[in-house]
Amino acid sequence: MLLNVSQLTQHYGSALALDGVSFNVEKDSCTAILGRNGAGKTTLLQTLVGVMPATTGKISLDGKDVTTAPSHKRARSGLGYVPQGREIFSDLSVGQNIEIVLRNHRFSEPDTLRDEIVTLFPVLGEMWKRRGGDLSGGQQQQLAIGRALASRPKVLILDEPTEGIQPSIVQAIEDAIRDLKGRMAILLVEQYYDFARSVADDYVVLDRGRVVKAGRGASMDEDDVAAFLTV
Ligand code: ATP
């Protein structure tokens, strides 16, 4: 297994937001985290990438304990994160958004990586010199994913990448996830059952900060999971 999450707990003040969450993400596969609003999905991702330290529990990436590592070290160790709401640099060009990360990581072949990103999302090549903020929401999501890929992650972590995005771009993102998961692991938070079902090899359902269901994507049953998705 590539990412191992064991008995993770997280608090906001005295409120328990994650309650003993355990699961694994396997190499070259996609794991979907499902659950309704407030279930703890974003809190889980933020705890994994080090936005806030875990209260208790353990996070191992490729055999290395990263539980207390600062977020920039986790990024260097291979956690690539695309937060909800995308958070690209709106005033920089598309190219600059990606180049900043490429330069920061000092890879030996940045050109190859840049080409891979543009092949995955051709629109980024077409809009290379445009301001990030001029892109549509869906294009910004592609840019945010492209920027995360520029750090050559071992695990690409996506928080609701399809939220509020037009269907044609949802399809492009789905195709990209399929393409990428042969090369890296993907951890995806998703509210929509259909999208998760179509890309996930494994799934985990959270409810009130706890894992209430988990299994292979192919065995995920809509009726079974639906009870934990509707408000
Ligand atoms: P959504 O789909 O709405 O993003 P989620 O499953 O990602 O939902 P979280 O945002 O992780 O859920 O929230 C989990 C719980 O923690 C909720 O009860 C939420 O109200 C609470 N919570 C989240 N952020 C904070 C915060 N900054 N301070 C206090 N409580 C918070």
Short mmCIF file of C-alpha atoms and ligand atoms in Angstrom, two decimals:
data_model
loop_
_atom_site.label_atom_id
_atom_site.label_comp_id
_atom_site.label_asym_id
_atom_site.label_seq_id
_atom_site.Cartn_x
_atom_site.Cartn_y
_atom_site.Cartn_z
CA MET A 1 0.00 0.00 0.00
CA LEU A 2 1.16 3.53 -0.75
CA LEU A 3 -0.78 5.58 1.80
CA ASN A 4 -1.80 4.14 5.12
CA VAL A 5 -4.14 6.06 7.40
CA SER A 6 -4.56 4.57 10.83
CA GLN A 7 -6.93 5.57 13.62
CA LEU A 8 -6.89 9.24 12.67
CA THR A 9 -8.75 11.67 14.90
CA GLN A 10 -9.21 15.40 14.47
CA HIS A 11 -10.93 18.07 16.55
CA TYR A 12 -12.22 21.59 16.07
CA GLY A 13 -11.95 22.83 19.65
CA SER A 14 -13.72 20.17 21.63
CA ALA A 15 -15.81 18.96 18.66
CA LEU A 16 -14.68 15.64 17.21
CA ALA A 17 -14.50 15.91 13.38
CA LEU A 18 -12.65 12.64 12.60
CA ASP A 19 -13.15 9.64 14.83
CA GLY A 20 -10.65 6.80 14.35
CA VAL A 21 -10.48 6.90 10.53
CA SER A 22 -8.45 4.06 8.97
CA PHE A 23 -8.02 3.10 5.32
CA ASN A 24 -5.34 2.42 2.71
CA VAL A 25 -4.71 3.83 -0.75
CA GLU A 26 -3.02 1.37 -3.08
CA LYS A 27 -0.43 2.21 -5.72
CA ASP A 28 -1.82 3.08 -9.19
CA SER A 29 -5.42 3.08 -8.01
CA CYS A 30 -8.20 5.53 -7.19
CA THR A 31 -9.88 5.64 -3.79
CA ALA A 32 -13.05 7.71 -3.44
CA ILE A 33 -14.16 9.22 -0.15
CA LEU A 34 -17.91 9.75 -0.07
CA GLY A 35 -20.22 11.30 2.50
CA ARG A 36 -22.72 14.10 2.90
CA ASN A 37 -21.91 17.72 3.75
CA GLY A 38 -20.21 17.94 7.10
CA ALA A 39 -19.23 14.25 7.19
CA GLY A 40 -15.56 15.19 7.59
CA LYS A 41 -14.23 14.68 4.05
CA THR A 42 -12.43 18.01 3.71
CA THR A 43 -11.16 17.75 7.28
CA LEU A 44 -9.71 14.34 6.42
CA LEU A 45 -7.86 15.65 3.36
CA GLN A 46 -6.59 18.70 5.23
CA THR A 47 -5.31 16.47 8.02
CA LEU A 48 -3.57 14.19 5.51
CA VAL A 49 -1.75 17.04 3.78
CA GLY A 50 -0.87 18.86 7.02
CA VAL A 51 -3.11 21.93 6.87
CA MET A 52 -3.77 21.01 10.51
CA PRO A 53 -2.02 18.38 12.60
CA ALA A 54 -3.88 15.21 13.54
CA THR A 55 -5.00 14.95 17.15
CA THR A 56 -4.03 11.27 17.22
CA GLY A 57 -3.39 8.50 14.71
CA LYS A 58 -0.79 7.80 12.07
CA ILE A 59 -0.27 8.67 8.39
CA SER A 60 2.36 6.75 6.40
CA LEU A 61 3.31 7.55 2.84
CA ASP A 62 5.32 4.92 1.01
CA GLY A 63 6.47 3.46 4.31
CA LYS A 64 7.48 6.83 5.77
CA ASP A 65 5.69 8.28 8.79
CA VAL A 66 4.52 11.80 7.83
CA THR A 67 2.01 12.29 10.67
CA THR A 68 3.77 15.29 12.16
CA ALA A 69 5.63 16.57 9.08
CA PRO A 70 4.85 20.15 7.99
CA SER A 71 2.74 20.43 4.83
CA HIS A 72 5.63 21.46 2.54
CA LYS A 73 7.55 18.34 3.57
CA ARG A 74 4.51 16.16 2.87
CA ALA A 75 4.26 17.78 -0.57
CA ARG A 76 7.93 16.95 -1.16
CA SER A 77 7.33 13.40 0.02
CA GLY A 78 4.67 12.99 -2.66
CA LEU A 79 1.28 14.29 -1.54
CA GLY A 80 -0.18 16.54 -4.26
CA TYR A 81 -3.27 18.44 -3.12
CA VAL A 82 -6.03 20.20 -5.06
CA PRO A 83 -8.23 21.89 -2.47
CA GLN A 84 -11.91 22.57 -2.87
CA GLY A 85 -12.39 25.90 -4.63
CA ARG A 86 -9.23 25.40 -6.67
CA GLU A 87 -7.10 28.25 -5.30
CA ILE A 88 -4.98 28.94 -8.34
CA PHE A 89 -2.98 32.18 -8.63
CA SER A 90 -5.51 34.31 -10.56
CA ASP A 91 -3.09 37.11 -11.37
CA LEU A 92 -0.43 34.83 -12.81
CA SER A 93 -0.66 33.29 -16.24
CA VAL A 94 -1.59 29.63 -16.70
CA GLY A 95 2.04 28.93 -17.59
CA GLN A 96 3.39 30.75 -14.54
CA ASN A 97 1.04 28.81 -12.24
CA ILE A 98 2.65 25.60 -13.45
CA GLU A 99 6.22 26.84 -13.89
CA ILE A 100 6.41 28.03 -10.27
CA VAL A 101 5.84 24.49 -9.04
CA LEU A 102 8.13 22.92 -11.64
CA ARG A 103 10.94 25.28 -10.68
CA ASN A 104 10.38 24.80 -6.97
CA HIS A 105 10.81 21.04 -7.28
CA ARG A 106 13.90 21.20 -9.53
CA PHE A 107 13.16 18.08 -11.54
CA SER A 108 15.78 16.97 -14.01
CA GLU A 109 13.29 16.95 -16.89
CA PRO A 110 10.76 19.75 -16.32
CA ASP A 111 9.99 19.92 -20.06
CA THR A 112 8.75 16.33 -20.15
CA LEU A 113 6.54 16.91 -17.14
CA ARG A 114 5.19 20.15 -18.65
CA ASP A 115 4.39 18.29 -21.87
CA GLU A 116 2.60 15.54 -19.96
CA ILE A 117 0.40 18.10 -18.20
CA VAL A 118 -0.49 19.88 -21.44
CA THR A 119 -1.20 16.57 -23.17
CA LEU A 120 -3.55 15.64 -20.35
CA PHE A 121 -5.33 19.02 -20.45
CA PRO A 122 -4.75 20.58 -23.90
CA VAL A 123 -6.72 23.67 -22.90
CA LEU A 124 -3.85 24.65 -20.59
CA GLY A 125 -1.50 24.76 -23.57
CA GLU A 126 -4.00 26.80 -25.58
CA MET A 127 -4.44 29.26 -22.70
CA TRP A 128 -0.78 29.20 -21.54
CA LYS A 129 -0.32 32.98 -21.58
CA ARG A 130 -3.76 33.93 -20.27
CA ARG A 131 -4.35 35.05 -16.69
CA GLY A 132 -5.46 32.15 -14.48
CA GLY A 133 -8.37 34.30 -13.30
CA ASP A 134 -9.65 34.66 -16.89
CA LEU A 135 -10.29 30.91 -17.17
CA SER A 136 -13.73 29.39 -16.64
CA GLY A 137 -14.35 27.47 -13.42
CA GLY A 138 -13.81 24.16 -15.14
CA GLN A 139 -10.61 25.34 -16.83
CA GLN A 140 -9.36 26.59 -13.45
CA GLN A 141 -10.01 23.14 -12.03
CA GLN A 142 -7.91 21.63 -14.80
CA LEU A 143 -5.19 24.18 -14.04
CA ALA A 144 -5.33 23.35 -10.33
CA ILE A 145 -4.91 19.65 -11.13
CA GLY A 146 -2.14 20.44 -13.64
CA ARG A 147 -0.33 22.50 -11.03
CA ALA A 148 -0.54 19.68 -8.49
CA LEU A 149 0.87 17.29 -11.11
CA ALA A 150 3.84 19.61 -11.58
CA SER A 151 5.13 18.39 -8.20
CA ARG A 152 5.11 14.81 -9.54
CA PRO A 153 3.00 13.46 -6.68
CA LYS A 154 2.82 9.83 -5.58
CA VAL A 155 -0.72 10.46 -4.37
CA LEU A 156 -2.88 13.09 -6.06
CA ILE A 157 -5.53 14.31 -3.61
CA LEU A 158 -8.60 15.98 -5.10
CA ASP A 159 -11.37 17.65 -3.09
CA GLU A 160 -14.62 17.58 -5.09
CA PRO A 161 -13.06 18.26 -8.49
CA THR A 162 -16.43 18.18 -10.27
CA GLU A 163 -18.27 20.57 -7.98
CA GLY A 164 -20.06 23.28 -9.96
CA ILE A 165 -18.34 22.36 -13.21
CA GLN A 166 -19.92 22.06 -16.65
CA PRO A 167 -20.50 18.46 -17.89
CA SER A 168 -17.99 18.55 -20.76
CA ILE A 169 -15.19 19.40 -18.34
CA VAL A 170 -16.41 16.85 -15.79
CA GLN A 171 -15.84 14.31 -18.57
CA ALA A 172 -12.34 15.66 -19.26
CA ILE A 173 -11.49 15.38 -15.56
CA GLU A 174 -12.88 11.85 -15.41
CA ASP A 175 -10.77 10.86 -18.43
CA ALA A 176 -7.71 12.47 -16.81
CA ILE A 177 -8.22 10.52 -13.58
CA ARG A 178 -8.46 7.26 -15.54
CA ASP A 179 -5.30 8.13 -17.42
CA LEU A 180 -3.37 9.20 -14.30
CA LYS A 181 -4.25 6.30 -12.07
CA GLY A 182 -1.96 4.01 -14.05
CA ARG A 183 0.90 6.25 -12.96
CA MET A 184 0.02 7.39 -9.42
CA ALA A 185 -2.51 6.86 -6.69
CA ILE A 186 -5.52 9.14 -6.51
CA LEU A 187 -7.55 10.02 -3.45
CA LEU A 188 -10.76 11.71 -4.44
CA VAL A 189 -13.47 13.34 -2.34
CA GLU A 190 -16.72 13.19 -4.22
CA GLN A 191 -20.34 13.97 -3.42
CA TYR A 192 -21.68 12.33 -6.57
CA TYR A 193 -22.12 8.60 -6.48
CA ASP A 194 -22.03 8.13 -10.28
CA PHE A 195 -18.72 9.90 -10.73
CA ALA A 196 -17.14 8.02 -7.83
CA ARG A 197 -18.50 4.70 -9.06
CA SER A 198 -17.09 5.22 -12.53
CA VAL A 199 -13.50 6.02 -11.48
CA ALA A 200 -12.96 4.46 -8.05
CA ASP A 201 -11.17 1.17 -7.46
CA ASP A 202 -11.91 1.43 -3.76
CA TYR A 203 -14.29 3.55 -1.75
CA VAL A 204 -14.69 4.77 1.81
CA VAL A 205 -17.91 6.32 3.15
CA LEU A 206 -17.64 8.78 6.02
CA ASP A 207 -20.48 9.75 8.30
CA ARG A 208 -20.00 12.06 11.28
CA GLY A 209 -16.26 11.61 11.08
CA ARG A 210 -16.35 7.80 11.04
CA VAL A 211 -15.81 5.23 8.34
CA VAL A 212 -19.22 3.56 8.00
CA LYS A 213 -18.58 1.62 4.79
CA ALA A 214 -15.58 0.70 2.66
CA GLY A 215 -14.82 -1.74 -0.10
CA ARG A 216 -13.94 -2.30 -3.73
CA GLY A 217 -15.46 0.23 -6.15
CA ALA A 218 -16.98 -2.51 -8.28
CA SER A 219 -18.90 -3.84 -5.29
CA MET A 220 -20.22 -0.41 -4.27
CA ASP A 221 -23.99 -0.58 -4.15
CA GLU A 222 -25.93 2.64 -4.77
CA ASP A 223 -28.77 1.87 -2.38
CA ASP A 224 -26.32 0.88 0.28
CA VAL A 225 -24.28 4.07 -0.01
CA ALA A 226 -27.16 6.46 -0.82
CA ALA A 227 -28.35 6.54 2.77
CA PHE A 228 -25.08 8.22 3.69
CA LEU A 229 -25.10 10.73 0.84
CA THR A 230 -28.51 12.39 1.05
CA VAL A 231 -29.10 14.97 3.73
P1 ATP B 1 -18.49 19.51 2.72
O1 ATP B 1 -18.88 18.58 1.66
O2 ATP B 1 -19.56 20.47 3.13
O3 ATP B 1 -17.16 20.18 2.51
P2 ATP B 1 -17.18 17.70 4.53
O4 ATP B 1 -17.57 16.28 4.56
O5 ATP B 1 -15.95 18.05 3.79
O6 ATP B 1 -18.37 18.58 4.03
P3 ATP B 1 -15.95 19.00 6.75
O7 ATP B 1 -15.87 20.33 6.08
O8 ATP B 1 -14.72 18.23 6.90
O9 ATP B 1 -17.05 18.11 6.06
O10 ATP B 1 -16.61 19.22 8.19
C1 ATP B 1 -16.69 18.20 9.18
C2 ATP B 1 -17.28 18.77 10.46
O11 ATP B 1 -16.39 19.70 11.04
C3 ATP B 1 -18.59 19.52 10.26
O12 ATP B 1 -19.42 19.25 11.37
C4 ATP B 1 -18.17 20.96 10.21
O13 ATP B 1 -19.21 21.79 10.67
C5 ATP B 1 -17.00 20.98 11.17
N1 ATP B 1 -16.01 21.99 10.78
C6 ATP B 1 -15.39 22.10 9.59
N2 ATP B 1 -14.51 23.13 9.57
C7 ATP B 1 -14.58 23.70 10.80
C8 ATP B 1 -13.92 24.80 11.43
N3 ATP B 1 -13.00 25.52 10.78
N4 ATP B 1 -14.27 25.08 12.70
C9 ATP B 1 -15.18 24.35 13.38
N5 ATP B 1 -15.83 23.30 12.85
C10 ATP B 1 -15.54 22.97 11.58
#
